[in-house]
Amino acid sequence: MIPKLWHQTIQAHRREVRDAILDTAAALVTKHGLRAVTMSQIAEETGIGRATLYKYFSGVEPILLAWHERHV
């Protein structure tokens, strides 16, 4: 069983990574336009690997939908 504090720390880390992904994607869309943004760009700018990015989101569109939902 995972200790409660460690579990909370993992959840906080995942939330921080997710927020960073959403913020990075939004900044890239503002800079380059909606159709020009790629998963590779988002991963690189966020400072994570593409495999990690795909653990969070299946593509650019789901990232942008999540960003929109967060701001609505």
mmCIF file of N, CA and C in Angstrom:
data_model
loop_
_atom_site.group_PDB
_atom_site.id
_atom_site.type_symbol
_atom_site.label_atom_id
_atom_site.label_comp_id
_atom_site.label_asym_id
_atom_site.label_seq_id
_atom_site.Cartn_x
_atom_site.Cartn_y
_atom_site.Cartn_z
ATOM 1 N N MET A 1 0.843 -1.193 0.000
ATOM 2 C CA MET A 1 0.000 0.000 0.000
ATOM 3 C C MET A 1 0.884 1.250 0.000
ATOM 4 N N ILE A 2 0.479 2.236 -0.789
ATOM 5 C CA ILE A 2 1.243 3.482 -0.891
ATOM 6 C C ILE A 2 0.924 4.360 0.321
ATOM 7 N N PRO A 3 1.958 4.862 1.009
ATOM 8 C CA PRO A 3 1.704 5.782 2.117
ATOM 9 C C PRO A 3 0.912 7.001 1.635
ATOM 10 N N LYS A 4 0.023 7.509 2.488
ATOM 11 C CA LYS A 4 -0.875 8.594 2.112
ATOM 12 C C LYS A 4 -0.118 9.836 1.621
ATOM 13 N N LEU A 5 0.923 10.237 2.329
ATOM 14 C CA LEU A 5 1.672 11.432 1.958
ATOM 15 C C LEU A 5 2.308 11.260 0.577
ATOM 16 N N TRP A 6 2.887 10.084 0.337
ATOM 17 C CA TRP A 6 3.513 9.819 -0.961
ATOM 18 C C TRP A 6 2.478 9.855 -2.067
ATOM 19 N N HIS A 7 1.308 9.268 -1.815
ATOM 20 C CA HIS A 7 0.216 9.260 -2.797
ATOM 21 C C HIS A 7 -0.211 10.692 -3.112
ATOM 22 N N GLN A 8 -0.336 11.529 -2.098
ATOM 23 C CA GLN A 8 -0.724 12.925 -2.304
ATOM 24 C C GLN A 8 0.351 13.676 -3.091
ATOM 25 N N THR A 9 1.610 13.346 -2.816
ATOM 26 C CA THR A 9 2.716 13.982 -3.528
ATOM 27 C C THR A 9 2.681 13.613 -5.006
ATOM 28 N N ILE A 10 2.414 12.353 -5.308
ATOM 29 C CA ILE A 10 2.308 11.907 -6.704
ATOM 30 C C ILE A 10 1.153 12.623 -7.396
ATOM 31 N N GLN A 11 0.018 12.718 -6.715
ATOM 32 C CA GLN A 11 -1.137 13.403 -7.305
ATOM 33 C C GLN A 11 -0.812 14.869 -7.574
ATOM 34 N N ALA A 12 -0.137 15.520 -6.641
ATOM 35 C CA ALA A 12 0.239 16.924 -6.822
ATOM 36 C C ALA A 12 1.200 17.065 -8.001
ATOM 37 N N HIS A 13 2.156 16.141 -8.102
ATOM 38 C CA HIS A 13 3.116 16.177 -9.214
ATOM 39 C C HIS A 13 2.396 16.019 -10.551
ATOM 40 N N ARG A 14 1.493 15.058 -10.623
ATOM 41 C CA ARG A 14 0.747 14.829 -11.863
ATOM 42 C C ARG A 14 -0.087 16.054 -12.239
ATOM 43 N N ARG A 15 -0.681 16.687 -11.247
ATOM 44 C CA ARG A 15 -1.475 17.894 -11.493
ATOM 45 C C ARG A 15 -0.578 19.024 -12.015
ATOM 46 N N GLU A 16 0.611 19.161 -11.439
ATOM 47 C CA GLU A 16 1.557 20.191 -11.882
ATOM 48 C C GLU A 16 2.025 19.947 -13.316
ATOM 49 N N VAL A 17 2.315 18.676 -13.639
ATOM 50 C CA VAL A 17 2.744 18.342 -15.001
ATOM 51 C C VAL A 17 1.606 18.617 -15.981
ATOM 52 N N ARG A 18 0.406 18.217 -15.620
ATOM 53 C CA ARG A 18 -0.761 18.437 -16.484
ATOM 54 C C ARG A 18 -0.971 19.935 -16.715
ATOM 55 N N ASP A 19 -0.893 20.721 -15.660
ATOM 56 C CA ASP A 19 -1.058 22.168 -15.793
ATOM 57 C C ASP A 19 0.032 22.766 -16.683
ATOM 58 N N ALA A 20 1.260 22.282 -16.524
ATOM 59 C CA ALA A 20 2.368 22.778 -17.347
ATOM 60 C C ALA A 20 2.133 22.444 -18.817
ATOM 61 N N ILE A 21 1.631 21.248 -19.090
ATOM 62 C CA ILE A 21 1.317 20.841 -20.462
ATOM 63 C C ILE A 21 0.264 21.776 -21.053
ATOM 64 N N LEU A 22 -0.798 22.028 -20.293
ATOM 65 C CA LEU A 22 -1.884 22.874 -20.786
ATOM 66 C C LEU A 22 -1.397 24.298 -21.044
ATOM 67 N N ASP A 23 -0.622 24.837 -20.121
ATOM 68 C CA ASP A 23 -0.115 26.202 -20.272
ATOM 69 C C ASP A 23 0.837 26.318 -21.463
ATOM 70 N N THR A 24 1.700 25.328 -21.619
ATOM 71 C CA THR A 24 2.646 25.324 -22.731
ATOM 72 C C THR A 24 1.918 25.245 -24.061
ATOM 73 N N ALA A 25 0.942 24.360 -24.147
ATOM 74 C CA ALA A 25 0.182 24.219 -25.391
ATOM 75 C C ALA A 25 -0.515 25.522 -25.744
ATOM 76 N N ALA A 26 -1.120 26.176 -24.765
ATOM 77 C CA ALA A 26 -1.815 27.438 -25.018
ATOM 78 C C ALA A 26 -0.839 28.504 -25.513
ATOM 79 N N ALA A 27 0.339 28.560 -24.908
ATOM 80 C CA ALA A 27 1.346 29.543 -25.333
ATOM 81 C C ALA A 27 1.819 29.260 -26.754
ATOM 82 N N LEU A 28 2.014 27.992 -27.093
ATOM 83 C CA LEU A 28 2.449 27.631 -28.443
ATOM 84 C C LEU A 28 1.376 27.956 -29.481
ATOM 85 N N VAL A 29 0.121 27.726 -29.150
ATOM 86 C CA VAL A 29 -0.968 28.047 -30.071
ATOM 87 C C VAL A 29 -1.010 29.557 -30.300
ATOM 88 N N THR A 30 -0.840 30.322 -29.250
ATOM 89 C CA THR A 30 -0.832 31.779 -29.377
ATOM 90 C C THR A 30 0.314 32.239 -30.273
ATOM 91 N N LYS A 31 1.456 31.593 -30.125
ATOM 92 C CA LYS A 31 2.652 31.989 -30.873
ATOM 93 C C LYS A 31 2.641 31.503 -32.329
ATOM 94 N N HIS A 32 2.223 30.240 -32.538
ATOM 95 C CA HIS A 32 2.372 29.616 -33.859
ATOM 96 C C HIS A 32 1.056 29.348 -34.594
ATOM 97 N N GLY A 33 -0.057 29.431 -33.893
ATOM 98 C CA GLY A 33 -1.344 29.108 -34.505
ATOM 99 C C GLY A 33 -1.769 27.687 -34.195
ATOM 100 N N LEU A 34 -3.054 27.470 -34.205
ATOM 101 C CA LEU A 34 -3.648 26.199 -33.786
ATOM 102 C C LEU A 34 -3.141 24.994 -34.573
ATOM 103 N N ARG A 35 -3.059 25.114 -35.868
ATOM 104 C CA ARG A 35 -2.703 23.967 -36.707
ATOM 105 C C ARG A 35 -1.206 23.657 -36.737
ATOM 106 N N ALA A 36 -0.398 24.585 -36.241
ATOM 107 C CA ALA A 36 1.048 24.405 -36.321
ATOM 108 C C ALA A 36 1.641 23.687 -35.108
ATOM 109 N N VAL A 37 0.884 23.546 -34.046
ATOM 110 C CA VAL A 37 1.419 22.977 -32.805
ATOM 111 C C VAL A 37 1.434 21.455 -32.867
ATOM 112 N N THR A 38 2.572 20.865 -32.457
ATOM 113 C CA THR A 38 2.715 19.408 -32.461
ATOM 114 C C THR A 38 2.965 18.894 -31.042
ATOM 115 N N MET A 39 2.749 17.605 -30.877
ATOM 116 C CA MET A 39 3.024 16.970 -29.585
ATOM 117 C C MET A 39 4.512 17.090 -29.246
ATOM 118 N N SER A 40 5.373 16.969 -30.240
ATOM 119 C CA SER A 40 6.819 17.094 -30.002
ATOM 120 C C SER A 40 7.166 18.476 -29.452
ATOM 121 N N GLN A 41 6.572 19.514 -30.039
ATOM 122 C CA GLN A 41 6.818 20.875 -29.549
ATOM 123 C C GLN A 41 6.352 21.030 -28.108
ATOM 124 N N ILE A 42 5.166 20.532 -27.827
ATOM 125 C CA ILE A 42 4.611 20.649 -26.475
ATOM 126 C C ILE A 42 5.514 19.929 -25.477
ATOM 127 N N ALA A 43 5.944 18.713 -25.820
ATOM 128 C CA ALA A 43 6.815 17.949 -24.922
ATOM 129 C C ALA A 43 8.126 18.688 -24.685
ATOM 130 N N GLU A 44 8.737 19.162 -25.753
ATOM 131 C CA GLU A 44 10.023 19.846 -25.643
ATOM 132 C C GLU A 44 9.908 21.115 -24.805
ATOM 133 N N GLU A 45 8.907 21.926 -25.103
ATOM 134 C CA GLU A 45 8.729 23.191 -24.378
ATOM 135 C C GLU A 45 8.347 22.966 -22.912
ATOM 136 N N THR A 46 7.630 21.884 -22.641
ATOM 137 C CA THR A 46 7.239 21.573 -21.264
ATOM 138 C C THR A 46 8.414 20.985 -20.490
ATOM 139 N N GLY A 47 9.363 20.390 -21.221
ATOM 140 C CA GLY A 47 10.519 19.779 -20.572
ATOM 141 C C GLY A 47 10.287 18.337 -20.169
ATOM 142 N N ILE A 48 9.401 17.665 -20.912
ATOM 143 C CA ILE A 48 9.127 16.250 -20.653
ATOM 144 C C ILE A 48 9.323 15.469 -21.942
ATOM 145 N N GLY A 49 9.406 14.158 -21.820
ATOM 146 C CA GLY A 49 9.525 13.313 -22.994
ATOM 147 C C GLY A 49 8.181 13.134 -23.679
ATOM 148 N N ARG A 50 8.234 12.801 -24.971
ATOM 149 C CA ARG A 50 6.981 12.572 -25.702
ATOM 150 C C ARG A 50 6.192 11.415 -25.109
ATOM 151 N N ALA A 51 6.884 10.375 -24.670
ATOM 152 C CA ALA A 51 6.177 9.229 -24.079
ATOM 153 C C ALA A 51 5.406 9.662 -22.835
ATOM 154 N N THR A 52 6.008 10.526 -22.037
ATOM 155 C CA THR A 52 5.329 11.037 -20.845
ATOM 156 C C THR A 52 4.121 11.872 -21.244
ATOM 157 N N LEU A 53 4.286 12.703 -22.251
ATOM 158 C CA LEU A 53 3.176 13.529 -22.716
ATOM 159 C C LEU A 53 2.004 12.655 -23.148
ATOM 160 N N TYR A 54 2.304 11.573 -23.858
ATOM 161 C CA TYR A 54 1.239 10.677 -24.327
ATOM 162 C C TYR A 54 0.577 9.911 -23.184
ATOM 163 N N LYS A 55 1.233 9.823 -22.030
ATOM 164 C CA LYS A 55 0.585 9.222 -20.860
ATOM 165 C C LYS A 55 -0.524 10.132 -20.335
ATOM 166 N N TYR A 56 -0.373 11.417 -20.567
ATOM 167 C CA TYR A 56 -1.354 12.392 -20.111
ATOM 168 C C TYR A 56 -2.433 12.672 -21.148
ATOM 169 N N PHE A 57 -2.044 12.782 -22.417
ATOM 170 C CA PHE A 57 -2.976 13.154 -23.486
ATOM 171 C C PHE A 57 -2.650 12.377 -24.758
ATOM 172 N N SER A 58 -3.694 12.063 -25.533
ATOM 173 C CA SER A 58 -3.513 11.277 -26.756
ATOM 174 C C SER A 58 -3.166 12.133 -27.973
ATOM 175 N N GLY A 59 -3.295 13.448 -27.845
ATOM 176 C CA GLY A 59 -2.980 14.316 -28.971
ATOM 177 C C GLY A 59 -3.153 15.778 -28.607
ATOM 178 N N VAL A 60 -2.911 16.646 -29.569
ATOM 179 C CA VAL A 60 -2.992 18.091 -29.337
ATOM 180 C C VAL A 60 -4.434 18.509 -29.033
ATOM 181 N N GLU A 61 -5.385 17.979 -29.791
ATOM 182 C CA GLU A 61 -6.780 18.378 -29.588
ATOM 183 C C GLU A 61 -7.267 18.108 -28.164
ATOM 184 N N PRO A 62 -7.025 16.909 -27.589
ATOM 185 C CA PRO A 62 -7.444 16.687 -26.193
ATOM 186 C C PRO A 62 -6.769 17.650 -25.207
ATOM 187 N N ILE A 63 -5.544 18.048 -25.505
ATOM 188 C CA ILE A 63 -4.855 19.017 -24.642
ATOM 189 C C ILE A 63 -5.591 20.355 -24.697
ATOM 190 N N LEU A 64 -5.916 20.797 -25.899
ATOM 191 C CA LEU A 64 -6.592 22.081 -26.045
ATOM 192 C C LEU A 64 -8.000 22.049 -25.464
ATOM 193 N N LEU A 65 -8.670 20.923 -25.581
ATOM 194 C CA LEU A 65 -9.991 20.783 -24.953
ATOM 195 C C LEU A 65 -9.876 20.866 -23.431
ATOM 196 N N ALA A 66 -8.867 20.215 -22.867
ATOM 197 C CA ALA A 66 -8.666 20.263 -21.421
ATOM 198 C C ALA A 66 -8.311 21.675 -20.966
ATOM 199 N N TRP A 67 -7.502 22.380 -21.766
ATOM 200 C CA TRP A 67 -7.162 23.766 -21.443
ATOM 201 C C TRP A 67 -8.419 24.626 -21.446
ATOM 202 N N HIS A 68 -9.249 24.441 -22.459
ATOM 203 C CA HIS A 68 -10.499 25.206 -22.566
ATOM 204 C C HIS A 68 -11.420 24.913 -21.370
ATOM 205 N N GLU A 69 -11.578 23.655 -21.034
ATOM 206 C CA GLU A 69 -12.426 23.278 -19.897
ATOM 207 C C GLU A 69 -11.923 23.879 -18.596
ATOM 208 N N ARG A 70 -10.601 23.937 -18.453
ATOM 209 C CA ARG A 70 -10.017 24.510 -17.231
ATOM 210 C C ARG A 70 -10.347 25.996 -17.119
ATOM 211 N N HIS A 71 -10.480 26.672 -18.256
ATOM 212 C CA HIS A 71 -10.698 28.123 -18.253
ATOM 213 C C HIS A 71 -12.158 28.543 -18.384
ATOM 214 N N VAL A 72 -13.036 27.587 -18.545
ATOM 215 C CA VAL A 72 -14.458 27.933 -18.691
ATOM 216 C C VAL A 72 -15.152 27.826 -17.345
#
